[in-house]
Short mmCIF file of C-alpha atoms in Angstrom, two decimals:
data_model
loop_
_atom_site.label_atom_id
_atom_site.label_comp_id
_atom_site.label_asym_id
_atom_site.label_seq_id
_atom_site.Cartn_x
_atom_site.Cartn_y
_atom_site.Cartn_z
CA UNK A 1 -7.28 59.77 12.33
CA UNK A 2 -8.70 62.40 15.34
CA UNK A 3 -4.97 64.19 14.99
CA UNK A 4 -5.13 64.46 11.27
CA UNK A 5 -8.74 65.57 11.22
CA UNK A 6 -7.92 68.29 14.03
CA UNK A 7 -5.23 69.66 11.92
CA UNK A 8 -7.83 70.66 9.16
CA UNK A 9 -9.10 73.30 11.85
CA UNK A 10 -5.70 74.87 12.64
CA UNK A 11 -6.21 78.48 11.41
CA UNK A 12 -9.84 78.19 10.36
CA UNK A 13 -11.15 78.39 14.13
CA UNK A 14 -9.89 79.21 17.42
CA UNK A 15 -8.76 75.73 18.17
CA UNK A 16 -8.37 74.12 21.86
CA UNK A 17 -7.19 70.33 22.28
CA UNK A 18 -6.70 67.66 24.74
CA UNK A 19 -5.32 64.47 24.41
CA UNK A 20 -4.16 61.40 26.40
CA UNK A 21 -0.78 61.37 24.46
CA UNK A 22 0.84 64.46 25.58
CA UNK A 23 3.30 64.30 22.50
CA UNK A 24 0.14 64.73 20.37
CA UNK A 25 -1.42 67.85 22.27
CA UNK A 26 2.28 69.36 22.11
CA UNK A 27 2.28 68.93 18.30
CA UNK A 28 -0.76 71.22 18.01
CA UNK A 29 0.37 73.49 20.59
CA UNK A 30 3.27 74.52 18.09
CA UNK A 31 0.85 74.67 15.63
CA UNK A 32 -0.97 77.65 17.66
CA UNK A 33 -3.72 75.56 19.46
CA UNK A 34 -4.63 75.90 23.03
CA UNK A 35 -3.88 72.81 24.89
CA UNK A 36 -6.53 72.29 27.78
CA UNK A 37 -5.12 70.35 31.14
CA UNK A 38 -7.94 68.29 31.18
CA UNK A 39 -10.85 66.94 29.14
CA UNK A 40 -13.32 68.74 31.43
CA UNK A 41 -11.23 72.25 30.73
CA UNK A 42 -11.69 71.72 27.30
CA UNK A 43 -15.46 71.28 27.30
CA UNK A 44 -15.74 74.34 29.64
CA UNK A 45 -13.85 76.38 27.14
CA UNK A 46 -15.13 75.21 23.89
CA UNK A 47 -18.91 75.62 22.48
CA UNK A 48 -18.30 72.77 19.99
CA UNK A 49 -16.53 69.64 21.16
CA UNK A 50 -15.52 67.20 18.47
CA UNK A 51 -14.18 63.89 19.47
CA UNK A 52 -12.80 60.70 17.55
CA UNK A 53 -12.04 57.51 19.32
CA UNK A 54 -11.48 54.05 18.72
CA UNK A 55 -14.78 52.83 20.03
CA UNK A 56 -17.95 53.89 21.80
CA UNK A 57 -17.13 52.84 24.89
CA UNK A 58 -14.08 54.98 24.68
CA UNK A 59 -16.28 57.86 23.99
CA UNK A 60 -18.65 57.04 27.13
CA UNK A 61 -15.38 56.85 29.25
CA UNK A 62 -13.98 60.05 28.12
CA UNK A 63 -17.31 61.75 28.96
CA UNK A 64 -18.44 60.48 31.96
CA UNK A 65 -15.02 59.32 33.72
CA UNK A 66 -13.27 61.31 36.11
CA UNK A 67 -12.12 64.62 34.52
CA UNK A 68 -14.24 63.71 31.65
CA UNK A 69 -16.15 66.23 29.20
CA UNK A 70 -19.46 65.76 30.97
CA UNK A 71 -17.81 67.77 34.39
CA UNK A 72 -17.11 70.81 32.01
CA UNK A 73 -20.30 70.72 29.60
CA UNK A 74 -23.15 72.79 30.31
CA UNK A 75 -26.61 73.70 28.44
CA UNK A 76 -26.19 74.72 25.01
CA UNK A 77 -22.99 73.11 23.96
CA UNK A 78 -22.78 70.75 21.12
CA UNK A 79 -20.66 67.43 21.23
CA UNK A 80 -19.89 66.02 17.89
CA UNK A 81 -18.80 62.26 17.78
CA UNK A 82 -16.89 61.13 14.79
CA UNK A 83 -16.28 58.07 16.37
CA UNK A 84 -17.27 54.89 14.04
CA UNK A 85 -19.20 53.74 16.93
CA UNK A 86 -22.39 51.74 18.03
CA UNK A 87 -25.36 53.62 17.04
CA UNK A 88 -27.49 52.41 19.52
CA UNK A 89 -24.89 52.98 22.44
CA UNK A 90 -24.36 56.34 21.06
CA UNK A 91 -28.00 57.28 21.27
CA UNK A 92 -28.11 56.36 24.93
CA UNK A 93 -25.21 58.74 25.48
CA UNK A 94 -26.86 61.47 23.50
CA UNK A 95 -30.07 60.94 25.69
CA UNK A 96 -27.96 61.49 28.74
CA UNK A 97 -26.44 64.68 27.48
CA UNK A 98 -29.81 65.95 26.38
CA UNK A 99 -31.41 65.62 29.85
CA UNK A 100 -28.52 68.70 30.82
CA UNK A 101 -29.35 70.56 27.74
CA UNK A 102 -26.18 69.36 25.63
CA UNK A 103 -26.66 68.59 22.00
CA UNK A 104 -25.09 65.75 20.40
CA UNK A 105 -24.92 64.40 16.99
CA UNK A 106 -22.62 62.00 15.15
CA UNK A 107 -20.35 62.66 12.23
CA UNK A 108 -18.13 59.36 11.44
CA UNK A 109 -15.55 59.58 8.61
CA UNK A 110 -14.62 57.06 5.67
CA UNK A 111 -11.61 57.73 3.13
CA UNK A 112 -8.39 56.92 5.11
CA UNK A 113 -5.71 59.31 6.41
CA UNK A 114 -4.72 60.51 3.12
CA UNK A 115 -8.18 61.81 2.56
CA UNK A 116 -8.32 63.35 5.89
CA UNK A 117 -5.35 65.15 5.36
CA UNK A 118 -6.24 66.26 1.81
CA UNK A 119 -9.73 67.55 3.18
CA UNK A 120 -11.72 65.29 0.82
CA UNK A 121 -12.64 62.57 3.42
CA UNK A 122 -16.29 61.41 3.32
CA UNK A 123 -18.04 62.94 6.54
CA UNK A 124 -21.66 61.08 7.26
CA UNK A 125 -23.35 63.52 9.91
CA UNK A 126 -26.68 62.84 11.60
CA UNK A 127 -28.75 64.88 13.99
CA UNK A 128 -31.40 67.52 14.39
CA UNK A 129 -31.34 69.71 11.61
CA UNK A 130 -30.46 72.55 14.26
CA UNK A 131 -27.65 70.96 15.16
CA UNK A 132 -26.29 70.08 11.69
CA UNK A 133 -26.47 73.63 10.57
CA UNK A 134 -24.63 74.46 13.77
CA UNK A 135 -21.64 72.09 13.19
CA UNK A 136 -21.73 72.38 9.43
CA UNK A 137 -19.25 75.12 9.05
CA UNK A 138 -16.83 73.39 10.90
CA UNK A 139 -17.17 69.98 9.35
CA UNK A 140 -16.84 71.97 5.90
CA UNK A 141 -13.41 73.04 7.10
CA UNK A 142 -12.36 69.48 7.66
CA UNK A 143 -13.73 68.25 4.46
CA UNK A 144 -15.72 69.49 1.29
CA UNK A 145 -17.52 65.77 1.36
CA UNK A 146 -20.22 66.09 4.21
CA UNK A 147 -23.50 64.27 3.60
CA UNK A 148 -26.42 64.34 6.00
CA UNK A 149 -27.35 60.86 6.53
CA UNK A 150 -30.36 61.25 8.76
CA UNK A 151 -32.07 63.17 11.56
CA UNK A 152 -31.45 60.63 14.26
CA UNK A 153 -28.45 60.74 16.29
CA UNK A 154 -26.57 57.28 15.52
CA UNK A 155 -27.74 57.49 11.67
CA UNK A 156 -24.18 58.42 10.59
CA UNK A 157 -22.72 55.39 12.48
CA UNK A 158 -24.91 53.17 10.94
CA UNK A 159 -24.18 54.57 7.46
CA UNK A 160 -20.43 54.03 8.24
CA UNK A 161 -21.26 50.43 9.16
CA UNK A 162 -23.11 49.86 5.78
CA UNK A 163 -20.29 51.57 3.97
CA UNK A 164 -17.63 49.50 5.52
CA UNK A 165 -19.38 46.27 5.17
CA UNK A 166 -19.43 46.61 1.56
CA UNK A 167 -15.84 48.05 1.62
CA UNK A 168 -14.34 45.17 3.13
CA UNK A 169 -16.90 42.53 1.71
CA UNK A 170 -16.37 43.51 -1.91
CA UNK A 171 -12.50 43.53 -1.19
CA UNK A 172 -12.39 40.24 0.26
CA UNK A 173 -14.41 38.79 -2.05
CA UNK A 174 -12.86 40.07 -4.96
CA UNK A 175 -9.39 39.11 -4.08
CA UNK A 176 -10.60 35.28 -3.22
CA UNK A 177 -11.92 35.15 -6.75
CA UNK A 178 -8.61 36.80 -8.29
CA UNK A 179 -6.64 34.17 -6.33
CA UNK A 180 -8.56 31.41 -8.08
CA UNK A 181 -7.73 33.10 -11.34
CA UNK A 182 -4.18 33.16 -10.24
CA UNK A 183 -4.07 29.49 -9.74
CA UNK A 184 -5.47 29.08 -12.99
CA UNK A 185 -2.50 30.75 -14.42
CA UNK A 186 -4.20 34.03 -15.49
CA UNK A 187 -2.34 37.32 -15.13
CA UNK A 188 -3.27 39.75 -12.46
CA UNK A 189 -3.27 42.20 -15.50
CA UNK A 190 -5.91 40.11 -17.43
CA UNK A 191 -7.89 39.41 -14.66
CA UNK A 192 -8.12 43.07 -13.41
CA UNK A 193 -8.85 44.00 -16.91
CA UNK A 194 -11.68 41.81 -17.45
CA UNK A 195 -13.25 42.65 -14.20
CA UNK A 196 -12.85 46.25 -14.69
CA UNK A 197 -14.44 46.33 -18.44
CA UNK A 198 -17.82 45.11 -17.17
CA UNK A 199 -20.54 44.75 -14.37
CA UNK A 200 -17.90 43.23 -11.62
CA UNK A 201 -15.78 46.33 -10.67
CA UNK A 202 -15.72 47.72 -7.25
CA UNK A 203 -13.19 50.02 -5.50
CA UNK A 204 -10.42 47.40 -4.84
CA UNK A 205 -10.27 46.18 -8.63
CA UNK A 206 -10.77 49.79 -9.72
CA UNK A 207 -8.15 51.26 -7.40
CA UNK A 208 -6.04 48.59 -5.56
CA UNK A 209 -5.61 45.93 -8.13
CA UNK A 210 -5.46 48.31 -11.06
CA UNK A 211 -2.62 50.32 -9.01
CA UNK A 212 -0.71 47.40 -8.58
CA UNK A 213 -0.72 46.43 -12.38
CA UNK A 214 0.12 49.94 -13.05
CA UNK A 215 2.72 50.15 -10.69
CA UNK A 216 1.28 52.84 -8.53
CA UNK A 217 0.23 50.50 -5.51
CA UNK A 218 -1.15 52.71 -2.79
CA UNK A 219 -0.85 51.67 1.04
CA UNK A 220 -3.47 52.82 3.72
CA UNK A 221 -3.30 53.50 7.46
CA UNK A 222 -6.00 51.84 8.46
CA UNK A 223 -5.57 48.76 11.17
CA UNK A 224 -7.23 45.55 10.12
CA UNK A 225 -8.51 45.20 13.93
CA UNK A 226 -10.61 48.57 13.20
CA UNK A 227 -12.07 47.17 9.95
CA UNK A 228 -12.87 44.00 12.04
CA UNK A 229 -14.33 45.91 14.57
CA UNK A 230 -16.80 47.91 12.51
CA UNK A 231 -17.69 44.48 10.43
CA UNK A 232 -18.40 42.97 13.94
CA UNK A 233 -20.42 46.31 14.99
CA UNK A 234 -22.54 45.86 11.35
CA UNK A 235 -23.11 42.44 12.59
CA UNK A 236 -24.82 43.12 15.73
CA UNK A 237 -26.70 46.13 14.26
CA UNK A 238 -28.03 43.38 11.61
CA UNK A 239 -29.14 41.25 14.92
CA UNK A 240 -30.66 44.07 16.31
CA UNK A 241 -32.48 44.87 13.26
CA UNK A 242 -33.84 41.06 12.77
CA UNK A 243 -31.56 41.02 9.36
CA UNK A 244 -29.46 37.90 8.68
CA UNK A 245 -25.75 38.76 7.83
CA UNK A 246 -24.88 35.75 6.13
CA UNK A 247 -21.84 37.26 4.03
CA UNK A 248 -21.03 39.78 6.87
CA UNK A 249 -20.11 36.89 9.24
CA UNK A 250 -17.67 35.32 6.63
CA UNK A 251 -16.21 38.69 6.35
CA UNK A 252 -15.75 38.80 9.90
CA UNK A 253 -14.23 35.33 10.08
CA UNK A 254 -11.81 36.20 7.41
CA UNK A 255 -10.71 39.09 9.21
CA UNK A 256 -10.29 37.59 12.32
CA UNK A 257 -8.33 35.10 10.85
CA UNK A 258 -5.99 37.84 9.83
CA UNK A 259 -5.82 39.66 13.16
CA UNK A 260 -5.47 36.55 15.08
CA UNK A 261 -2.62 35.12 12.70
CA UNK A 262 -0.83 38.32 11.73
CA UNK A 263 -1.29 40.30 14.90
CA UNK A 264 -3.72 43.22 15.96
CA UNK A 265 -1.79 46.25 14.73
CA UNK A 266 -1.46 45.12 11.12
CA UNK A 267 -2.81 47.25 8.43
CA UNK A 268 -5.84 46.27 6.39
CA UNK A 269 -3.83 46.34 3.33
CA UNK A 270 -2.30 42.95 4.51
CA UNK A 271 -5.72 41.07 3.74
CA UNK A 272 -4.24 40.18 0.20
CA UNK A 273 -1.59 38.52 1.93
CA UNK A 274 -3.94 36.46 3.75
CA UNK A 275 -5.75 35.48 0.92
CA UNK A 276 -2.54 34.54 -0.89
CA UNK A 277 -1.60 32.62 1.99
CA UNK A 278 -5.03 30.77 2.07
CA UNK A 279 -5.24 30.01 -1.36
CA UNK A 280 -1.41 28.84 -1.79
CA UNK A 281 -0.84 31.25 -4.57
CA UNK A 282 0.46 34.93 -5.29
CA UNK A 283 -2.03 37.64 -6.43
CA UNK A 284 0.63 39.98 -7.35
CA UNK A 285 3.07 38.86 -9.75
CA UNK A 286 6.51 40.59 -9.87
CA UNK A 287 6.59 40.22 -13.58
CA UNK A 288 3.38 42.16 -13.87
CA UNK A 289 4.91 45.18 -12.14
CA UNK A 290 8.26 44.78 -13.93
CA UNK A 291 6.67 44.75 -17.48
CA UNK A 292 4.20 47.57 -17.28
CA UNK A 293 0.49 47.88 -17.67
CA UNK A 294 -1.38 44.58 -19.12
CA UNK A 295 1.50 42.31 -19.85
CA UNK A 296 0.63 38.54 -20.80
CA UNK A 297 -2.84 39.79 -21.92
CA UNK A 298 -4.76 36.34 -22.21
CA UNK A 299 -6.07 35.19 -25.43
CA UNK A 300 -6.74 31.82 -24.36
CA UNK A 301 -8.74 31.48 -21.24
CA UNK A 302 -11.77 33.99 -22.13
CA UNK A 303 -13.99 31.40 -20.50
CA UNK A 304 -12.32 31.50 -17.26
CA UNK A 305 -12.20 35.20 -17.32
CA UNK A 306 -15.76 35.67 -17.76
CA UNK A 307 -16.76 33.10 -14.90
CA UNK A 308 -14.19 35.22 -12.82
CA UNK A 309 -15.77 38.40 -13.90
CA UNK A 310 -19.34 36.82 -13.11
CA UNK A 311 -18.42 35.60 -9.68
CA UNK A 312 -17.14 39.24 -8.52
CA UNK A 313 -20.38 40.70 -9.79
CA UNK A 314 -22.38 38.30 -8.20
CA UNK A 315 -20.71 38.66 -4.75
CA UNK A 316 -20.89 42.52 -5.05
CA UNK A 317 -24.72 42.47 -6.08
CA UNK A 318 -25.50 40.03 -2.88
CA UNK A 319 -23.27 42.11 -0.59
CA UNK A 320 -25.06 45.43 -1.72
CA UNK A 321 -28.47 43.53 -0.96
CA UNK A 322 -27.37 42.48 2.38
CA UNK A 323 -26.05 45.95 3.43
CA UNK A 324 -29.04 47.75 1.80
CA UNK A 325 -31.32 44.94 4.19
CA UNK A 326 -29.56 46.37 7.16
CA UNK A 327 -29.80 49.91 6.30
CA UNK A 328 -33.77 49.90 5.45
CA UNK A 329 -34.16 47.68 8.91
CA UNK A 330 -32.28 50.48 10.89
CA UNK A 331 -34.67 53.14 9.22
CA UNK A 332 -32.08 54.62 6.89
CA UNK A 333 -33.59 56.21 3.42
CA UNK A 334 -32.21 54.15 0.56
CA UNK A 335 -31.99 57.51 -1.27
CA UNK A 336 -29.30 58.07 1.43
CA UNK A 337 -27.90 55.11 1.25
CA UNK A 338 -27.49 55.55 -2.68
CA UNK A 339 -25.71 59.00 -2.35
CA UNK A 340 -23.29 57.83 0.36
CA UNK A 341 -22.21 54.54 -0.82
CA UNK A 342 -21.66 55.21 -4.31
CA UNK A 343 -19.18 58.28 -3.55
CA UNK A 344 -17.28 56.33 -0.62
CA UNK A 345 -15.58 53.32 -0.43
CA UNK A 346 -18.29 50.94 -0.31
CA UNK A 347 -18.88 51.90 -4.06
CA UNK A 348 -19.17 48.89 -6.84
CA UNK A 349 -20.97 48.71 -10.12
CA UNK A 350 -23.70 46.59 -8.62
CA UNK A 351 -24.39 49.64 -5.89
CA UNK A 352 -24.22 51.86 -8.48
CA UNK A 353 -26.82 50.01 -10.70
CA UNK A 354 -29.22 49.01 -7.95
CA UNK A 355 -29.22 51.58 -5.18
CA UNK A 356 -30.68 54.29 -7.21
CA UNK A 357 -33.64 52.20 -8.23
CA UNK A 358 -34.25 49.72 -5.33
CA UNK A 359 -36.88 51.63 -3.66
CA UNK A 360 -38.83 51.91 -6.88
CA UNK A 361 -38.23 48.54 -7.70
CA UNK A 362 -37.23 49.11 -11.25
CA UNK A 363 -35.32 46.10 -13.12
CA UNK A 364 -32.03 47.10 -13.90
CA UNK A 365 -30.63 43.73 -15.16
CA UNK A 366 -31.70 40.94 -17.54
CA UNK A 367 -29.53 38.46 -16.57
CA UNK A 368 -31.38 35.34 -15.38
CA UNK A 369 -30.74 33.61 -12.53
CA UNK A 370 -30.20 30.16 -14.02
CA UNK A 371 -27.47 31.57 -16.07
CA UNK A 372 -25.66 33.04 -13.05
CA UNK A 373 -26.18 29.81 -10.93
CA UNK A 374 -24.66 27.84 -13.85
CA UNK A 375 -21.74 30.30 -14.04
CA UNK A 376 -21.27 30.22 -10.12
CA UNK A 377 -21.20 26.24 -10.14
CA UNK A 378 -18.57 26.11 -12.76
CA UNK A 379 -16.58 28.47 -10.85
CA UNK A 380 -17.18 26.59 -7.42
CA UNK A 381 -16.08 23.52 -9.21
CA UNK A 382 -12.89 25.26 -10.29
CA UNK A 383 -12.00 26.38 -6.79
CA UNK A 384 -12.52 22.70 -5.83
CA UNK A 385 -9.86 21.64 -8.45
CA UNK A 386 -7.43 24.53 -7.88
CA UNK A 387 -7.57 24.44 -4.01
CA UNK A 388 -8.78 27.72 -3.68
CA UNK A 389 -11.00 28.48 -0.51
CA UNK A 390 -13.15 31.07 -2.30
CA UNK A 391 -15.64 31.39 1.09
CA UNK A 392 -17.81 34.22 0.06
CA UNK A 393 -18.22 33.36 -3.75
CA UNK A 394 -19.20 29.62 -2.75
CA UNK A 395 -21.76 30.94 -0.02
CA UNK A 396 -23.01 33.42 -2.51
CA UNK A 397 -23.42 30.69 -5.33
CA UNK A 398 -25.52 28.84 -2.71
CA UNK A 399 -27.58 31.76 -1.95
CA UNK A 400 -28.14 32.35 -5.75
CA UNK A 401 -29.42 28.58 -5.87
CA UNK A 402 -31.92 29.04 -2.89
CA UNK A 403 -33.40 32.21 -5.21
CA UNK A 404 -33.43 30.29 -8.37
CA UNK A 405 -35.73 27.57 -6.47
CA UNK A 406 -37.98 30.15 -4.68
CA UNK A 407 -38.14 32.80 -7.48
CA UNK A 408 -37.78 30.60 -10.73
CA UNK A 409 -34.99 29.93 -12.56
CA UNK A 410 -35.93 32.58 -15.32
CA UNK A 411 -36.37 35.75 -12.90
CA UNK A 412 -33.82 38.19 -13.38
CA UNK A 413 -30.92 38.50 -10.93
CA UNK A 414 -32.68 41.72 -9.62
CA UNK A 415 -35.29 39.65 -8.29
CA UNK A 416 -32.89 38.16 -5.31
CA UNK A 417 -33.77 41.79 -3.71
CA UNK A 418 -37.07 39.89 -2.91
CA UNK A 419 -35.30 36.81 -1.31
CA UNK A 420 -33.66 39.23 0.82
CA UNK A 421 -36.96 41.19 1.86
CA UNK A 422 -38.06 37.93 2.72
CA UNK A 423 -35.26 36.80 4.68
CA UNK A 424 -35.31 40.27 6.70
CA UNK A 425 -38.73 41.07 6.80
CA UNK A 426 -38.48 44.31 4.92
CA UNK A 427 -39.65 45.92 1.92
CA UNK A 428 -37.22 47.76 -0.19
CA UNK A 429 -39.88 49.39 -2.18
CA UNK A 430 -40.75 52.83 -1.02
CA UNK A 431 -37.84 52.84 1.73
#
């Protein structure tokens, strides 16, 4: 990812690069960039230093290891960390640099290699206003989508973790429920149409599944192991903030199964095959792709399609509440969360509906808890009968049952926000 981001700066600014991979550095030399002999030499040469590494531990090693950036950094320079890292650890690094008069901010990205190459990747920047203003022209050269996520170093990384929890969680939840639908004999086209025509849609159903149905399936270049890392870090952030991460732990477990059984280098797209294997079915029907959009549309099976739609919608909603709980407990503003999530990979119809209103406690749905519980119990029974694991949706059903007992069956599904406030010890209103 770092190399693709750096390519956006070729010709826009005098560019000096350094990479452990000499071949990668040589590529940039051919593009007109200067190659520094060491990281320390690069730090001496540049006023603004951008880095994008797999983990915060890698950032610390590059910064303070032998021949590292810190040896060449001096007062007045600015480090922009685009790593999807651990916010608390990044704050520690920033404080150590600040003691020497060196500024640091974070600016992780979301949107994949394609978004990075096209200059549309989402950049989540955080740091002081002065540092943000100084870095903004450079970040704008990388992408037109730069969002300021807070004044504290680490806020951008926290926002990235919240976004990726929603991105991965909504994907896996949808795929598990879709696998059930396929075992019921429904076509992928009919399932996708039903989900996307109502309040259940998310990025996976709108982009990935719709693309498969339309014969335009896209392939990402994001390793499953890196998504596993991000979800693990979101759970760690929840622990630090005292927020239960019930659904995130299931998402992490599924991804860990994927990495452990498929290999650490497998791409995140392969989670569909993982869910297919676990459910003993095929989500992608070869006949669908051959026959074009919306083949074999279901006339019979409307009840099942309704249940599938509600199950995915229910998962999207509680994943949004769990992610928002982490964000609020960490100190992110809900207005920033709304702005970022609903323009990034964590988007769903649920996030679009509730995030703009969550801080004002406005009701956005008239659906009653008892009605949702009834539907989720029916879906759970279908999963048992069909032999579909459906781990996320089953747990979501249990959480809705708890909500109905505590809040009353006639309460709106929006009242589940109160359950999450109670569990996390937070208040959404005014956040």
